[in-house]
Coordinates of C-alpha atoms in Angstrom, one line a residue:
X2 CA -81.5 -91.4 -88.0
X3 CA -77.7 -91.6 -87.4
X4 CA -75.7 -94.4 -89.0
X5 CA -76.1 -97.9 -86.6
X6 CA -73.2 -98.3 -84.1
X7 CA -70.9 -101.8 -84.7
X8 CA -72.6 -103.0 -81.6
X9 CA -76.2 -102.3 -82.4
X10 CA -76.1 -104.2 -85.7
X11 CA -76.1 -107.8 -83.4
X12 CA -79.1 -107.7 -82.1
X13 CA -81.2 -107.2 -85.8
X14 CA -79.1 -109.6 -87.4
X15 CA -79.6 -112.6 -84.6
X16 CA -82.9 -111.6 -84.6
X17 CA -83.7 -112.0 -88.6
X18 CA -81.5 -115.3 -88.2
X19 CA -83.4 -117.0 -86.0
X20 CA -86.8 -116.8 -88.1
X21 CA -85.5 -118.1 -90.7
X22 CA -82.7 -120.7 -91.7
X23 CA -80.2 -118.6 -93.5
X24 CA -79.9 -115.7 -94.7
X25 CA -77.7 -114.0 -97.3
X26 CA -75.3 -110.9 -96.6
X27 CA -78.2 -109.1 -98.3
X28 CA -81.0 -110.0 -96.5
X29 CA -79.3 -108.9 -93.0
X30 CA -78.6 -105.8 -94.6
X31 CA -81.9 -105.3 -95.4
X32 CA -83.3 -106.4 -92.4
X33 CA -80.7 -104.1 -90.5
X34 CA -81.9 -100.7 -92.8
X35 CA -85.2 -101.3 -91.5
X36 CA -84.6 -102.0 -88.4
X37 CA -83.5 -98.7 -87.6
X38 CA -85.9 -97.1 -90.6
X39 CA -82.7 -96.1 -92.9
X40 CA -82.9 -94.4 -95.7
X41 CA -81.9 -94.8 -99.4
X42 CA -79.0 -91.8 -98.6
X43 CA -77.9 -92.8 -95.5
X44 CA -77.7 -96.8 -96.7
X45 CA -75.6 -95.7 -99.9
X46 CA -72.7 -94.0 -97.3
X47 CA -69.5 -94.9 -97.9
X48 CA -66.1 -95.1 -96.4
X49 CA -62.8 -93.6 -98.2
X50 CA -61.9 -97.3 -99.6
X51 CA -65.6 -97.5 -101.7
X52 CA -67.1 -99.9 -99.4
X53 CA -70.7 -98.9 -97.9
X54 CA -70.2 -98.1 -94.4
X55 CA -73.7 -100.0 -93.5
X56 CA -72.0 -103.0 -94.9
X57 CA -68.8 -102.6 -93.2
X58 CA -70.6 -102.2 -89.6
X59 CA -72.7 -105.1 -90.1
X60 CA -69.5 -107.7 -91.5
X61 CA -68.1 -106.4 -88.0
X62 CA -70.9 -107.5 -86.2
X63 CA -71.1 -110.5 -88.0
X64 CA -67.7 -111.2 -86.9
X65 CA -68.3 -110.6 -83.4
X66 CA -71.2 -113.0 -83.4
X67 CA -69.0 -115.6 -84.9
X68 CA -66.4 -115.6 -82.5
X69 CA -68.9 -116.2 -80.3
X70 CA -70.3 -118.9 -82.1
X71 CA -73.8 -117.9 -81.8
X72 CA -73.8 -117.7 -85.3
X73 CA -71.9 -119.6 -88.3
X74 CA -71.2 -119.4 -92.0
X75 CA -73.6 -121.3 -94.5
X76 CA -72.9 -123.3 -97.2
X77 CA -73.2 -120.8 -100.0
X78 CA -70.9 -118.1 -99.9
X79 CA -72.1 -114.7 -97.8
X80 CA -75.2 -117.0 -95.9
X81 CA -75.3 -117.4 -92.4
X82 CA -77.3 -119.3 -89.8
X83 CA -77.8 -119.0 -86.0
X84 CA -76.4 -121.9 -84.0
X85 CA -78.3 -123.1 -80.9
X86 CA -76.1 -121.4 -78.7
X87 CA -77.0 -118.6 -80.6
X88 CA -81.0 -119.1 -79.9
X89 CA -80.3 -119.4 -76.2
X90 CA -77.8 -116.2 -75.9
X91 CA -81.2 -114.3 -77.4
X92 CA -83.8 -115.9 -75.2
X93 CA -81.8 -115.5 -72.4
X94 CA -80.9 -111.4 -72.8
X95 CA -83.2 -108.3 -73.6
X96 CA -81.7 -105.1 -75.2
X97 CA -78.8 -104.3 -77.3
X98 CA -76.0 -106.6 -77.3
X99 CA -72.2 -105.1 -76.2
X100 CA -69.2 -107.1 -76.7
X101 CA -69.0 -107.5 -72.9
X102 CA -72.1 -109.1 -73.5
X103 CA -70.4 -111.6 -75.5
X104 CA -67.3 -111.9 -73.1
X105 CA -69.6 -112.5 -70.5
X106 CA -71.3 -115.5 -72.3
X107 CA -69.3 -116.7 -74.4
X108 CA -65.8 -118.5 -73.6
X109 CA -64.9 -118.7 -77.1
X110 CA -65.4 -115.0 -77.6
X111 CA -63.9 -113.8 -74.4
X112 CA -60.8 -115.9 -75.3
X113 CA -60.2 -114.4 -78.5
X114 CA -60.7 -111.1 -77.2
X115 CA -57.9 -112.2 -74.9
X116 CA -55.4 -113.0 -78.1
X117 CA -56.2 -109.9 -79.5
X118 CA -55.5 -107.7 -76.3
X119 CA -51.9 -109.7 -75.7
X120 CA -51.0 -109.3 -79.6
X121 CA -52.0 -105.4 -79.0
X122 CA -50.1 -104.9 -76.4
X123 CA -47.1 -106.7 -77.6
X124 CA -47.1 -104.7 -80.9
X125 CA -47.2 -101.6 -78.7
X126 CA -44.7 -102.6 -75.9
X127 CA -46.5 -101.1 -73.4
X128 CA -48.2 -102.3 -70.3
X129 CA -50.9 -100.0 -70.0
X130 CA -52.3 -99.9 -73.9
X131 CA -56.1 -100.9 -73.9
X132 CA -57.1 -102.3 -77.6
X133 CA -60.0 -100.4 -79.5
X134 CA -63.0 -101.8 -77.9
X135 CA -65.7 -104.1 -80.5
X136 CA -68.7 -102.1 -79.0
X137 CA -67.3 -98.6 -80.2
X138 CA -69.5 -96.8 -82.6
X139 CA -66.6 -97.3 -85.7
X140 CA -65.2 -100.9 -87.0
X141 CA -61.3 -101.3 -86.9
X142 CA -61.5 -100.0 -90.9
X143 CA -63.3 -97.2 -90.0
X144 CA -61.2 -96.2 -87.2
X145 CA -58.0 -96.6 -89.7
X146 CA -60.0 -94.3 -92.2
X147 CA -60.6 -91.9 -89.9
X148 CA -56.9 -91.9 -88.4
X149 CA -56.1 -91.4 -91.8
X150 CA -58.2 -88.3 -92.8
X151 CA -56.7 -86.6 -89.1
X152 CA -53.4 -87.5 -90.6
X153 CA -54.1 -85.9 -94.0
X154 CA -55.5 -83.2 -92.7
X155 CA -52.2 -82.3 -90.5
X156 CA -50.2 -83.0 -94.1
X157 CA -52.3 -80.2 -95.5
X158 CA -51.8 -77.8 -92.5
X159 CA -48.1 -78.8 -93.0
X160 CA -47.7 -78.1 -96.9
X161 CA -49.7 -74.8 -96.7
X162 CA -47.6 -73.5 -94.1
X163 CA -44.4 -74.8 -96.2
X164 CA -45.6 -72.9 -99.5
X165 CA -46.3 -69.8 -97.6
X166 CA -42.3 -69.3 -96.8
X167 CA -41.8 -69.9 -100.1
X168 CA -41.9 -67.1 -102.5
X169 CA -44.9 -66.4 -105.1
X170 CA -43.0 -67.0 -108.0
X171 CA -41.8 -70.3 -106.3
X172 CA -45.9 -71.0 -106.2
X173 CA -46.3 -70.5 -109.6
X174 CA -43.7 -72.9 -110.9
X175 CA -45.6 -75.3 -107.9
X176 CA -49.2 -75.0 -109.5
X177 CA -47.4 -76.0 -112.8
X178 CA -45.6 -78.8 -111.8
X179 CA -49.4 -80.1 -110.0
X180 CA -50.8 -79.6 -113.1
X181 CA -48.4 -81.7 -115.3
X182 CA -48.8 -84.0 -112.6
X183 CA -52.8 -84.3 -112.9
X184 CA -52.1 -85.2 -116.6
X185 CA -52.0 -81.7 -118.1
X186 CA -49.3 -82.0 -120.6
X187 CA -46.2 -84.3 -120.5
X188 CA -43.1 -82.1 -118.9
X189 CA -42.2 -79.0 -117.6
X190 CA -40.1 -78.6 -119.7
X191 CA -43.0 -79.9 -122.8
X192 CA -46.0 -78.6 -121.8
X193 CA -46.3 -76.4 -119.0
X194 CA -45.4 -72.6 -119.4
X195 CA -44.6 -69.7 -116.8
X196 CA -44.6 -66.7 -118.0
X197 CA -42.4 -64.1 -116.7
X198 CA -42.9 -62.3 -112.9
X199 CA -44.1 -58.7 -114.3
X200 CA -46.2 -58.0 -117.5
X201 CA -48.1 -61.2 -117.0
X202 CA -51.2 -59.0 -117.7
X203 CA -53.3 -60.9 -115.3
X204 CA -52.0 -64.4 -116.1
X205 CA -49.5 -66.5 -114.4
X206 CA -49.2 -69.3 -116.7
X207 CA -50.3 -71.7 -119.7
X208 CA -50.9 -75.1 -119.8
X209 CA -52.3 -77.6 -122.3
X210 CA -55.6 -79.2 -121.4
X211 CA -54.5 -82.3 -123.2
X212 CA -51.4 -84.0 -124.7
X213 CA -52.4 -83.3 -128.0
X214 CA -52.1 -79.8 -127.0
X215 CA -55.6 -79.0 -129.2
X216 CA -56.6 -76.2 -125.8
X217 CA -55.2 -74.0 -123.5
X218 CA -56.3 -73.6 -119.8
X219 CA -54.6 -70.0 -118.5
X220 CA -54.4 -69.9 -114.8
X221 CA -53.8 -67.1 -112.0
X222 CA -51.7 -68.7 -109.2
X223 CA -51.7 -66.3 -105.8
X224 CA -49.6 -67.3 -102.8
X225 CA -51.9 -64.9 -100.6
X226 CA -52.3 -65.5 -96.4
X227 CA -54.1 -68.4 -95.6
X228 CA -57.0 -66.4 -94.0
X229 CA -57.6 -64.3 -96.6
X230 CA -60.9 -63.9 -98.3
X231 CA -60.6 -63.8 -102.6
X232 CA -63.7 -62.0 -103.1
X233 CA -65.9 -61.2 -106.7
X234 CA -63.6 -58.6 -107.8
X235 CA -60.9 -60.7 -108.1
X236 CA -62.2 -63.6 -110.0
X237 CA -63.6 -60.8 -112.1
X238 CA -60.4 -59.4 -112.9
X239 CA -59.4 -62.6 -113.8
X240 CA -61.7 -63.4 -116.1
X241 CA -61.2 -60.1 -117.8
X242 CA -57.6 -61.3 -118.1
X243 CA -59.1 -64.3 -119.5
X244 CA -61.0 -62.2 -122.4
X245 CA -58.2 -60.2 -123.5
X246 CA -56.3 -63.7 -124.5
X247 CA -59.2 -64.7 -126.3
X248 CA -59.2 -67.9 -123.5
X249 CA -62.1 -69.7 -122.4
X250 CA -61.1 -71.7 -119.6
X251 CA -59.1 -70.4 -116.6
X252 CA -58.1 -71.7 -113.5
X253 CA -57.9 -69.3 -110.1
X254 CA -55.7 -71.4 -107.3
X255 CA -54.7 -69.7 -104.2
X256 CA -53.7 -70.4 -101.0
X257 CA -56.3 -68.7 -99.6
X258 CA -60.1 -68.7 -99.5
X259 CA -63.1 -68.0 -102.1
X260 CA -66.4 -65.8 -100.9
X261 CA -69.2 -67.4 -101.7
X262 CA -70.0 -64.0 -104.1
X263 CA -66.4 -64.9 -105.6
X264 CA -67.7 -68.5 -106.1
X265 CA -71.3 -67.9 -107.7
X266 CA -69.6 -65.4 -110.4
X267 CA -67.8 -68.4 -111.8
X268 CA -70.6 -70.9 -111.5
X269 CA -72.9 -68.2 -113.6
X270 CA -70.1 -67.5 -116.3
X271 CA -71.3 -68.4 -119.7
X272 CA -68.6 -67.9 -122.1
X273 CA -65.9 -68.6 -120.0
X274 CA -65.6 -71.7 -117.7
X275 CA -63.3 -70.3 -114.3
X276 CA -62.3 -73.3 -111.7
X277 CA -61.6 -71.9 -108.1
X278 CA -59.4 -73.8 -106.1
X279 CA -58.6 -72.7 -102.8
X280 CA -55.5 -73.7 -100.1
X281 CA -57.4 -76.4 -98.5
X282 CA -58.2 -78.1 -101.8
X283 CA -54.8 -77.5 -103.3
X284 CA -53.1 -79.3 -100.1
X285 CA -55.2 -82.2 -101.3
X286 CA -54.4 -82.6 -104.9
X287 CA -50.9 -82.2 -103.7
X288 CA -50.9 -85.7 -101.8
X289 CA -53.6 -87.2 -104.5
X290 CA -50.7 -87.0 -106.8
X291 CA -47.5 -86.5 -105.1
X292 CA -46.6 -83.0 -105.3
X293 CA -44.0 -81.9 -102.6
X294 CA -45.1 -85.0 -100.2
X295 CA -43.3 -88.2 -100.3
X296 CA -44.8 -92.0 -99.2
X297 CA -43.7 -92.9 -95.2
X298 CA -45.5 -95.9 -94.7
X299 CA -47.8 -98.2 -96.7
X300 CA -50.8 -100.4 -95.3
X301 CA -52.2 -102.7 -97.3
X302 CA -55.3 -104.8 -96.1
X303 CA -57.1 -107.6 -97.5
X304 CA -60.0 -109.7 -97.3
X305 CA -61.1 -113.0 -98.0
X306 CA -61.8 -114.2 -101.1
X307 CA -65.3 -116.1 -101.1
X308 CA -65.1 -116.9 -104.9
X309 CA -61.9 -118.9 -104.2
X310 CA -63.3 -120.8 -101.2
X311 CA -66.3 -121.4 -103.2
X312 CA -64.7 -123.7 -105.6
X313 CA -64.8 -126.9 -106.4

C-alpha cells in the first residue's frame, strides 16, 4: 500500500503508546509498518538525504504529538511515553488524527502553530502566505527534497538547452572536462585528450580510467537534438570504432536519447564494455560535480544530537 501520510502515523503511534509504558523509536516504527501491512521494500524507501522516509514521517508525527503534549520524551534516548492528556485526547476521538485535530484540543499545540504561522509570514513579507500545513501527506524535509528535485530538474532543462547552442566540438571538450571532473585523470591539460574534428574514425576522444593512466576508456560525444532517438546501429558503429583501436571500454554520451534496442546491444556486449549516457543523465552529472553550473544558495539543516544530551 502507499507510503503513510505525516498525519496518519499519530493515530498507530498513540495507540502502541498507550499499551505499554515506553516505547523506543524502533518499536513505533514497527508497530507503524504493520499498522498499515508495509512491506520490507516500501519500509527501506528513502529520501535524497539517506534517511528512511517511514522514519522521517513518523519523527514528524512524533513532533506533532509532542507539541501537543499528549506524548513526551523518555528517559533513554529515542523512548517515548503517552502523558495522560494524551490517554484522554484518544478516548475522547475515533479516526485518524489531523493537525486541526490537535489545534482543536490542544492549547499548547494550537499556540505553536500560531508562532510558526507569524515567523512564516514574516520571513515571506506577505499578508496572505498560508504555511505548509502538518497534516499534508510530505514532512517539511520532504517537501524541501522534493522542491529540490523540481529545481534540479529545471537546471537540467536549462544546461541542455545551453549545450545545444553551443557547437559539437564545444561538446566534446565539455564531456572531457566532466570526465576529469569525475576523477578520470588529473587535467585537461594531463590526462584528458580530444582528438581532432575530422578523421576521428569514430572516436571523439581518450581518457585515462585512472591516475596511474594503466587504461584507456575512448568515448563518442554527439551534440544531437534533444528528441532524437540513438538507435542499435549507432552504438554498433561505435563499438566497431571501438575494435579497430584495439579498446575495450567505450563510453557513448549524447544529448539525446537511447532505444531500448540501442541499450540491450551494450548490456549483451562481451568483449567490450559500452556505457550509454544520454542528455538527461548528463545534465545530472554536470551539477553532481560542477560542470558549467555554479552554487546560488546553500541550506544546511541539522538535528539534534541525542548522544550529547545523553551524557553524563
Amino acid at each position: 500500500m502507499p507510503m503513510p501520510k505525516w498525519h496518519e502515523i499519530m493515530r498507530p503511534v498513540l495507540e502502541h503508546l498507550s499499551s505499554v509504558e515506553i516505547a523506543s523509536s524502533k518499536e513505533l516504527e514497527a508497530c507503524v509498518a504493520e499498522a498499515f501491512s508495509m512491506t520490507d521494500e516500501e519500509r527501506a524507501e528513502r529520501l535524497k538525504s539517506g534517511q528512511l522516509r517511514l522514519y522521517n514521517r513518523m519523527f514528524w508525527a512524533i513532533t506533532d504529538l509532542e507539541k501537543a503534549k499528549y506524548l513526551s520524551y523518555g528517559d533513554q534516548r529515542g523512548t517515548y511515553r503517552i502523558t495522560d492528556a494524551g490517554r484522554k485526547f484518544l478516548g475522547t476521538h475515533n479516526g485518524p488524527i489531523m493537525a486541526k485535530d490537535l489545534e482543536a484540543s490542544s492549547p499548547s499545540f494550537k499556540a505553536w502553530r500560531a508562532e510558526y504561522r507569524a515567523k512564516k509570514k514574516g520571513a515571506d513579507q506577505k499578508d496572505d502566505v498560508e504555511p505548509v500545513a502538518a497534516d499534508e501527506e510530505t514532512s517539511p524535509l520532504e517537501a524541501m527534497d522534493s522542491s529540490y528535485r523540481e529545481i534540479r530538474d529545471a537546471l537540467s532543462d536549462d544546461i541542455l538547452q545551453a549545450i545545444m547552442g553551443q557547437s559539437p566540438y564545444f561538446f566534446e571538450h565539455l564531456v572531457a572536462k566532466l570526465l576529469v571532473a569525475m576523477g578520470y585523470g588529473e587535467s585537461i591539460e594531463g590526462r584528458a585528450e580530444v582528438t581532432p574534428q575530422s578523421g576521428d574514425e569514430g572516436i571523439d576522444g581518450i581518457v585515462k580510467e585512472d591516475r596511474l593512466g594503466f587504461d584507456s576508456v575512448y568515448y563518442q560525444a554527439k551534440r544531437w537534438d534533444l528528441d532524437r532517438t540513438v538507435g542499435r546501429p549507432d552504438v554498433q558503429a561505435f563499438s566497431g570504432a571501438l575494435s579497430g583501436k584495439g579498446a575495450s571500454k567505450g563510453l557513448f554520451i549524447t544529448t539525446a536519447k537511447f532505444s531500448k534496442a540501442a541499450r540491450d546491444f551494450a548490456e549483451g556486449l562481451h568483449a567490450q564494455r559500452i556505457v550509454l549516457v544520454d542528455g538527461k543523465a548528463l545534465a545530472n552529472l554536470m551539477i553532481d560535480y560542477g560542470v558549467g553550473v555554479s552554487t546560488v544558495q546553500t541550506y544546511e539543516i541539522k538535528s539534534i544530537d541525542s548522544d550529547f544530551f545523553s551524557g553524563e
